[in-house]
Every structure is written in structure tokens, then in C-alpha cells.
XYZ file of C-alpha atoms in Angstrom:
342
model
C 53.595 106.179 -54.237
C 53.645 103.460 -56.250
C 50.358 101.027 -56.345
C 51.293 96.987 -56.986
C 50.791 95.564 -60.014
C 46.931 94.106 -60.368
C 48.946 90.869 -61.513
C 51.749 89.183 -59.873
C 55.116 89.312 -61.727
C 55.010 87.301 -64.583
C 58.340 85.908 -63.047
C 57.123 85.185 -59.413
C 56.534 81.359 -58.771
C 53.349 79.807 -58.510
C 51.102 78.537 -55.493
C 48.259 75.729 -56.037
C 45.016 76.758 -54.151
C 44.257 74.784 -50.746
C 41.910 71.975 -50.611
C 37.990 72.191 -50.365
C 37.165 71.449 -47.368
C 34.722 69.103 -46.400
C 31.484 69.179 -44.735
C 32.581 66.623 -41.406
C 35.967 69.007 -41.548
C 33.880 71.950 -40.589
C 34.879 72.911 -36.841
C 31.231 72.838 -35.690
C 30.828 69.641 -36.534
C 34.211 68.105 -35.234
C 33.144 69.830 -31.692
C 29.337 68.710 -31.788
C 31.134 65.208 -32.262
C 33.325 65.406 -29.517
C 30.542 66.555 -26.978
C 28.005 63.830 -28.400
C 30.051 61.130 -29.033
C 33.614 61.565 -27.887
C 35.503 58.536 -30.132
C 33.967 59.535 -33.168
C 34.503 63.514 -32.608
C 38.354 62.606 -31.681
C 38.712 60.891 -35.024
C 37.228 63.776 -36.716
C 39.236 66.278 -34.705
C 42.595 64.226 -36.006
C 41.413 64.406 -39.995
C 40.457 68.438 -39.628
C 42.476 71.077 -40.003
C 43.400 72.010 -36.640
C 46.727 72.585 -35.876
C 48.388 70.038 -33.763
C 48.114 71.231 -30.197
C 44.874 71.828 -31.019
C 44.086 68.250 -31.837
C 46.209 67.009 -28.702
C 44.030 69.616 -26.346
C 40.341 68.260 -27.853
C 41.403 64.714 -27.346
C 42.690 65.080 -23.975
C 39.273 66.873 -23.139
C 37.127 64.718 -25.324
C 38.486 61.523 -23.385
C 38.099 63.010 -19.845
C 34.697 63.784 -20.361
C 33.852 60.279 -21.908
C 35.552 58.233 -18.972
C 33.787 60.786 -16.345
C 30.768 58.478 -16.197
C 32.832 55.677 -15.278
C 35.407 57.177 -12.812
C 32.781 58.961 -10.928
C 31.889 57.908 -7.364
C 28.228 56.236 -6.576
C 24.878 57.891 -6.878
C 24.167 58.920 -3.554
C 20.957 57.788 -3.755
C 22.506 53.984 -3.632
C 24.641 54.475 -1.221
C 22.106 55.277 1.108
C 19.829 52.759 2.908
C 16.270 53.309 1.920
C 13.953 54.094 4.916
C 11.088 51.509 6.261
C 8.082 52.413 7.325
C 7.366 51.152 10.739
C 4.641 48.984 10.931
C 2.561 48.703 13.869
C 2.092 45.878 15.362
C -1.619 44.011 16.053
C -3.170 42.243 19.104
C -3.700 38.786 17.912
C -5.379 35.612 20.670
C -2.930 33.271 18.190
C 0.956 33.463 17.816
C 2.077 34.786 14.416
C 3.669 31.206 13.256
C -0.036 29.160 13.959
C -1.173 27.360 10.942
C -5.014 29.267 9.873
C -6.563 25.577 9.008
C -4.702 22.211 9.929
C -4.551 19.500 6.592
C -6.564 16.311 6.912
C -4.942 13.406 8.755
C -8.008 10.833 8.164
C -6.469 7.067 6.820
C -3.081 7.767 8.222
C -0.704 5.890 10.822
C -1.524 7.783 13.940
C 2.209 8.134 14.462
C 2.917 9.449 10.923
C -0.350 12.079 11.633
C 1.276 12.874 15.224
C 4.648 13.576 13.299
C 3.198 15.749 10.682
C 0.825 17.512 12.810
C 3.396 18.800 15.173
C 5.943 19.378 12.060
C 2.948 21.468 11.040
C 2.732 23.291 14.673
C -0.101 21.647 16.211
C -0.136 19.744 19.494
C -1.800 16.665 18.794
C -3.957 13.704 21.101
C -5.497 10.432 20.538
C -8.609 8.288 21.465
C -10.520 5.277 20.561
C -12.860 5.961 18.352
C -15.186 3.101 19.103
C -17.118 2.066 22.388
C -13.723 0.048 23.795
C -12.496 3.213 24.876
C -8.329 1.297 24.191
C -5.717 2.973 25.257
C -3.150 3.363 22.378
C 0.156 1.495 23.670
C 1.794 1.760 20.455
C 1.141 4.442 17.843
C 1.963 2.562 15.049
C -0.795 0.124 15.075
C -3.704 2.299 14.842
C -5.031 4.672 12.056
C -6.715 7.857 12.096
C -10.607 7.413 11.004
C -11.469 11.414 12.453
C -9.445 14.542 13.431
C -11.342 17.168 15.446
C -9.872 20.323 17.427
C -9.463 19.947 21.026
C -8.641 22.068 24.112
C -4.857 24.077 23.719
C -2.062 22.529 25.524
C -0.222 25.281 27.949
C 1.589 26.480 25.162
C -1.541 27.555 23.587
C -0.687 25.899 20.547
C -3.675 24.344 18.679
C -4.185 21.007 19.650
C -5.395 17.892 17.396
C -7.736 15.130 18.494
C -7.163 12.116 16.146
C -9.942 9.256 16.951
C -8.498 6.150 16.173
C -8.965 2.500 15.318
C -6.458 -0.846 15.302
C -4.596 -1.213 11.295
C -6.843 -3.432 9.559
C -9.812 -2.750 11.276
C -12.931 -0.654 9.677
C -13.328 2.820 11.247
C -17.170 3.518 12.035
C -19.512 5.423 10.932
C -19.201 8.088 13.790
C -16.556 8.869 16.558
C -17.990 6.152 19.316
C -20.006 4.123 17.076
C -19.431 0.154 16.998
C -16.783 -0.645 14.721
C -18.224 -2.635 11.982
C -16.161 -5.594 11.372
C -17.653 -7.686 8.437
C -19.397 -10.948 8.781
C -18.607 -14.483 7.544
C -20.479 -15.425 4.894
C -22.357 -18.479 4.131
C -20.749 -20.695 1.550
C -21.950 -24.209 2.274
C -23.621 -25.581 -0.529
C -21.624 -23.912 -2.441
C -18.767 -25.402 -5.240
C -15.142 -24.370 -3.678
C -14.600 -22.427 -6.770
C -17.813 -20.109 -5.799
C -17.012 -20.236 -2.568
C -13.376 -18.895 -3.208
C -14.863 -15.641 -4.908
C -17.338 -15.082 -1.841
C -14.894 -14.854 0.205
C -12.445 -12.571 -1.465
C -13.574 -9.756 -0.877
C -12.567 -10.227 3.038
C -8.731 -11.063 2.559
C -8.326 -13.364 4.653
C -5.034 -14.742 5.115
C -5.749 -17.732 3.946
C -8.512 -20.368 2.924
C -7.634 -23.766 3.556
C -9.770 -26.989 2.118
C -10.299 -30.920 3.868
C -12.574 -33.957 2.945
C -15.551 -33.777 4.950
C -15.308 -37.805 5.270
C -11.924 -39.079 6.826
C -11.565 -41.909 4.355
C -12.031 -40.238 0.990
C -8.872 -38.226 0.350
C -8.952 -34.895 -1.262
C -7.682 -34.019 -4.899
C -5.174 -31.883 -5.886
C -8.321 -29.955 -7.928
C -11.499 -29.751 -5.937
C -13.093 -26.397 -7.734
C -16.350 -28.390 -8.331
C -16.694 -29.877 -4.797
C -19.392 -28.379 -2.647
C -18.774 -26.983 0.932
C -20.048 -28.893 3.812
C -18.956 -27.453 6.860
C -17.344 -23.924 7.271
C -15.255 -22.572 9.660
C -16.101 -19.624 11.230
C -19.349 -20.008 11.513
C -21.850 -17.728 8.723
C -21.907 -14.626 10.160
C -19.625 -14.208 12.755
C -18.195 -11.608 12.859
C -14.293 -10.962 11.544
C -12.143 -8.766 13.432
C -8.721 -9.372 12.328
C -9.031 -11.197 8.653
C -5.680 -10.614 8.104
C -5.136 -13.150 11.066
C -8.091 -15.086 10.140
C -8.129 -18.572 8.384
C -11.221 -19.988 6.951
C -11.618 -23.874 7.088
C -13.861 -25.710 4.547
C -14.682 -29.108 4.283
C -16.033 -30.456 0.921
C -17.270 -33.322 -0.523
C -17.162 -35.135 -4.005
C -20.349 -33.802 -6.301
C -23.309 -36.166 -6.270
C -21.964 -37.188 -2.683
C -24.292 -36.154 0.464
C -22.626 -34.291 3.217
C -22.109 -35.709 6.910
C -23.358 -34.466 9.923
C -20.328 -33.507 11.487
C -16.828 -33.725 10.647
C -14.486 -36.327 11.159
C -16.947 -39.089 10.123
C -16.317 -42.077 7.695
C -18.307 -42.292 4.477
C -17.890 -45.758 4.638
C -17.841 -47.171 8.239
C -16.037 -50.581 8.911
C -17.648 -53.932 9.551
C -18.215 -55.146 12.137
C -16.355 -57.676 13.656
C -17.364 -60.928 14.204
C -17.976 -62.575 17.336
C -15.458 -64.547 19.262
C -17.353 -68.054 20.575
C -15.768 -68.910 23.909
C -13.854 -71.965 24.373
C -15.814 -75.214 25.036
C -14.767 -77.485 27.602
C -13.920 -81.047 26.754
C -16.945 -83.703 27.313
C -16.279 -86.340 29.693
C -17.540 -89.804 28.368
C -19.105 -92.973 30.843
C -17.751 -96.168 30.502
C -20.748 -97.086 28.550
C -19.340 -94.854 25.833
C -22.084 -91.905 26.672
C -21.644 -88.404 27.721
C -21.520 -87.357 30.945
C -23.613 -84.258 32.159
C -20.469 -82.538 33.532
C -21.807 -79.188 32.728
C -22.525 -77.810 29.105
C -24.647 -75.184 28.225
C -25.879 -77.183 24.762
C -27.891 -80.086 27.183
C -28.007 -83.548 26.034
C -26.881 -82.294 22.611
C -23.631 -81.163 23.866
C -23.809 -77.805 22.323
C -21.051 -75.931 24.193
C -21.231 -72.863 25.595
C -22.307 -70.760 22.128
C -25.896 -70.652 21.275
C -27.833 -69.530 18.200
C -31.602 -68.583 18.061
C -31.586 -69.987 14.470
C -29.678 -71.051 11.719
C -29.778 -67.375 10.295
C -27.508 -66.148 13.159
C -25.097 -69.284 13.129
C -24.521 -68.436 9.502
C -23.941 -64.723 10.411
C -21.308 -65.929 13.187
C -19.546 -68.012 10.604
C -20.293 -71.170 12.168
C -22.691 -72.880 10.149
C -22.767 -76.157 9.767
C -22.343 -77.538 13.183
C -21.833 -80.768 13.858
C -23.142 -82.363 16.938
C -20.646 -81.948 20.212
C -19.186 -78.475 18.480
C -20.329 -75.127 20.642
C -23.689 -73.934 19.642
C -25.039 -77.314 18.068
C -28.298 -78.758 19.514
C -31.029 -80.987 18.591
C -33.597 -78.047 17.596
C -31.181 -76.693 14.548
C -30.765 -80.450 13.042
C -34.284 -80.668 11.915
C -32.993 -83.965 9.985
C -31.599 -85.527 13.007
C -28.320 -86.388 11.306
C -26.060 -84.449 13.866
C -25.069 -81.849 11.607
C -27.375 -78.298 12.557
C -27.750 -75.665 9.683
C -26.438 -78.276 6.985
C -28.901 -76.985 4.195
């Protein structure tokens, strides 16, 4: 038999060698790559060597187990509902939706603190909180000054007891106690301007200002005139100085005050006296006068009559001639017939 030539015909054609192939061409590695990361192993399957079925048969795989994941149904640990534990249930004297401590109400409009509190799920009553024992007619006129807990209504829902007093007012120092309204203070003697800042502190509505004397008008300014007469009285007391008006009655400085109001500081004169009418005297045919009746005698004097000169000059009526009322012989020491001449 005969053996082949060691070497090829010198004749025959000639065939390069195939490629090296490379390390990420290796088929362990393109199959690793399509288990652990399917895109990148189907890209490597594609550049290998494999023929092409085989490529078309890894991707097909490679992509069905990448989308599995995704196409899969739910857990069935989602779909289910989780169990609860039953919890029992405890004997309570209070229903489960009571408040544990009710907020402070104190300074409040009672009907604000009666809206609140039941907002808040308490029942909620009212009372006077001083000795007047007032009913409260209207809510909105009185504030709370104490809260305290009181008996349950029917519901037995915890029940508020708000003690109240009238807006404006000053609570008291305890639940029953006196309510202590301030007290007017004393401001006569005082300038207006001090008397204004002693008084501020009450807020009253208002302070208003008059002459203490009826004929001396008032200025437009009267800071450094001194109080009088006041109005209320120091220290009564002031129950509603919102209501309240205090009255003061000053006078010019270096001018004394008068006893009571409505009084003149300077009072009119006097007016003079009228003298009455004086009938006419009745003569005699000897020329004298008759005695038909005056009050002056023989020195027909009329019916007016002075003591002395003193008081006919006082009346205006000085000098008097004889026959004129008041004249007689006793005031014309000079026997002239004129009285109180000199």
C-alpha cells in the first residue's frame, strides 16, 4: 500500500490557518454570560463561533429566561392578606373616645369654652362664681375665672363646671368669694394732669372736666388746674368702668375751691332798694302843710326812712331835700332843709 506523501503536493493549492480565537469567544464564557447577564451573553453568543442555529437557539433561550422575572405572576406571599392578631378587648368605667385630661378654659367667653369643651367631648355647666349666685341668661357676656369636674350627665360623658363672672368684671380670688371690683380713687387736690394718670389704670370710658365756679369758664388746657370735687365718690367701688364716667371739677391754681358745686366765685350785688312812692302833701291856705298822713312828721319825710346818713348814702338817696321820702329834721344837722348834704 502506498503511504501519503509527509508533504502535500507541491502543486496542491494553499489554505491560510483559521483565526486565534479569543478569550470572550471561548464557549464557556459566552454561556456563563448568557446565564448571568443575558444581553451581554447574547452579544457574545452573536461574535463567537457558533454556527447560526446555534446563535438563534441561545438567544431565544437567553431572552426567555431574562423576561421570566417580569412575565411571572405575583409572589404569593402578596397576594395573600396578612393575618391579625385578635386583640382582646378590656373593661374600661370610660368610653374609648373620652378625652384622659380636659385643656384649661380659664379667661375665655363661657360660650366659646362651652363650644370647645363639647367639640372636645365633655358635657359642660355653668355658675356664678361670686356670692350673687346670677343666673347666666346669655353666654356671651360672662367669662370663665375656674373650671372644675362635676357630676356625668346620663350619657356618662365627663362633665365641666365653668364658674363664671360678667365681661369686664374681676374674677375673685376663690369660686364664691366677693368679686373685687376696684375702688375710686382720691384725686382732689390733685392737678388734672396727675389726676388723669391716677385714674388710668381703671379705663374708664371716659373722664370728663367742669369749672368748679359757674362763672369762670374752663380752658381749652387745664393740665395744671387742681381737682375740687370728684365724681364718684373716693372709694366707691367700680363695677362696670367700661360704663363708668368720672366727673371732675377744677379750679384755676392759686384759686380756693367751693364748697359745693354750682356756686359763683364772684356772687352778684345786691340790688338796691326800691323806696315806695310818696303821696303828694296837701298844703293850708296859710301856705303850710297839712298833717294828712306822712310817715316823715312835721318834716314831711315820706314814707322811706334812714337810721343815718350812712344808710341814705347806701340807698342812693343822699342828699335829701326837705319834703322828698326819707328827709327829716334829725339828718339836717344844719337846718338848711337839705339831710346828708356833707
Amino acid at each position: 500500500m502506498t503511504q501519503p506523501p509527509p508533504y502535500p503536493h507541491p502543486y496542491a493549492p494553499f489554505s491560510p490557518p483559521p483565526p486565534a480565537r479569543r478569550w470572550w469567544q471561548h464557549p464557556a464564557v459566552v454561556v456563563v454570560a448568557l446565564v448571568v447577564f443575558p444581553p451581554g451573553g447574547i452579544a457574545l453568543a452573536w461574535l463567537s463561533r457558533w454556527a447560526r442555529a446555534t446563535k438563534i437557539i441561545a438567544t431565544v433561550l437567553a431572552g426567555l429566561w431574562f423576561l421570566a422575572p417580569f412575565l411571572g405572576d405575583p409572589p404569593e406571599d402578596d397576594a395573600k392578606p396578612k393575618a391579625v392578631a385578635p386583640v382582646t378587648a378590656t373593661p374600661t368605667t370610660a368610653p374609648a373616645t373620652a378625652p384622659s385630661a380636659p385643656p384649661s378654659f380659664v379667661g375665655q367667653n363661657l360660650r366659646t369654652a362651652k363650644a370647645a369643651a363639647q367639640a372636645a367631648g365633655f358635657g359642660t355647666v355653668s355658675h356664678d362664681a361670686s356670692e350673687a349666685d346670677a343666673g347666666q341668661a346669655d353666654d356671651g357676656a360672662w367669662k370663665v375665672c375656674f373650671q372644675a369636674p362635676a357630676a356625668q350627665d346620663s350619657a356618662a360623658h365627663p362633665t365641666l363646671d365653668f364658674a363664671v363672672v360678667l365681661t369686664g368684671a374681676p374674677c375673685p380670688a376663690r369660686d364664691g368669694d366677693p368679686i373685687p371690683y376696684p375702688k375710686m380713687p382720691k384725686v382732689t387736690g390733685q392737678t388734672f394732669a396727675t389726676a388723669s394718670e391716677t385714674l388710668a389704670p381703671l379705663s374708664l370710658k371716659s373722664v370728663e372736666t367742669a369749672s368748679a365756679y359757674t362763672d369762670v369758664p374752663l380752658p381749652a388746657t387745664a393740665d395744671d388746674w387742681t381737682v375740687c370735687l370728684q365724681s364718684p365718690a373716693p372709694a366707691a367701688p367700680v363695677e362696670s368702668p367700661t360704663t363708668t364716667a368720672a366727673r371732675l371739677h377744677l379750679t384755676a391754681p392759686g384759686t380756693p375751691c367751693p364748697q359745693s358745686p354750682n356756686t359763683r366765685l364772684h356772687p352778684a350785688p345786691k340790688p338796691r332798694p326800691t323806696p315806695k312812692p310818696t303821696p303828694e302833701p296837701t298844703y293850708d291856705n296859710d301856705g303850710s302843710t297839712g298833717g294828712s298822713g306822712s310817715s316823715g312828721g312835721s318834716d314831711g319825710g315820706g314814707s322811706a326812712y334812714y337810721a343815718n346818713c350812712a344808710a341814705a348814702r347806701d340807698a342812693d338817696a343822699a342828699p335829701i331835700h326837705r319834703g322828698e321820702p326819707g328827709y327829716r329834721s334829725g339828718l339836717d344837722r344844719d337846718g338848711d332843709g337839705i339831710a346828708c348834704d356833707s
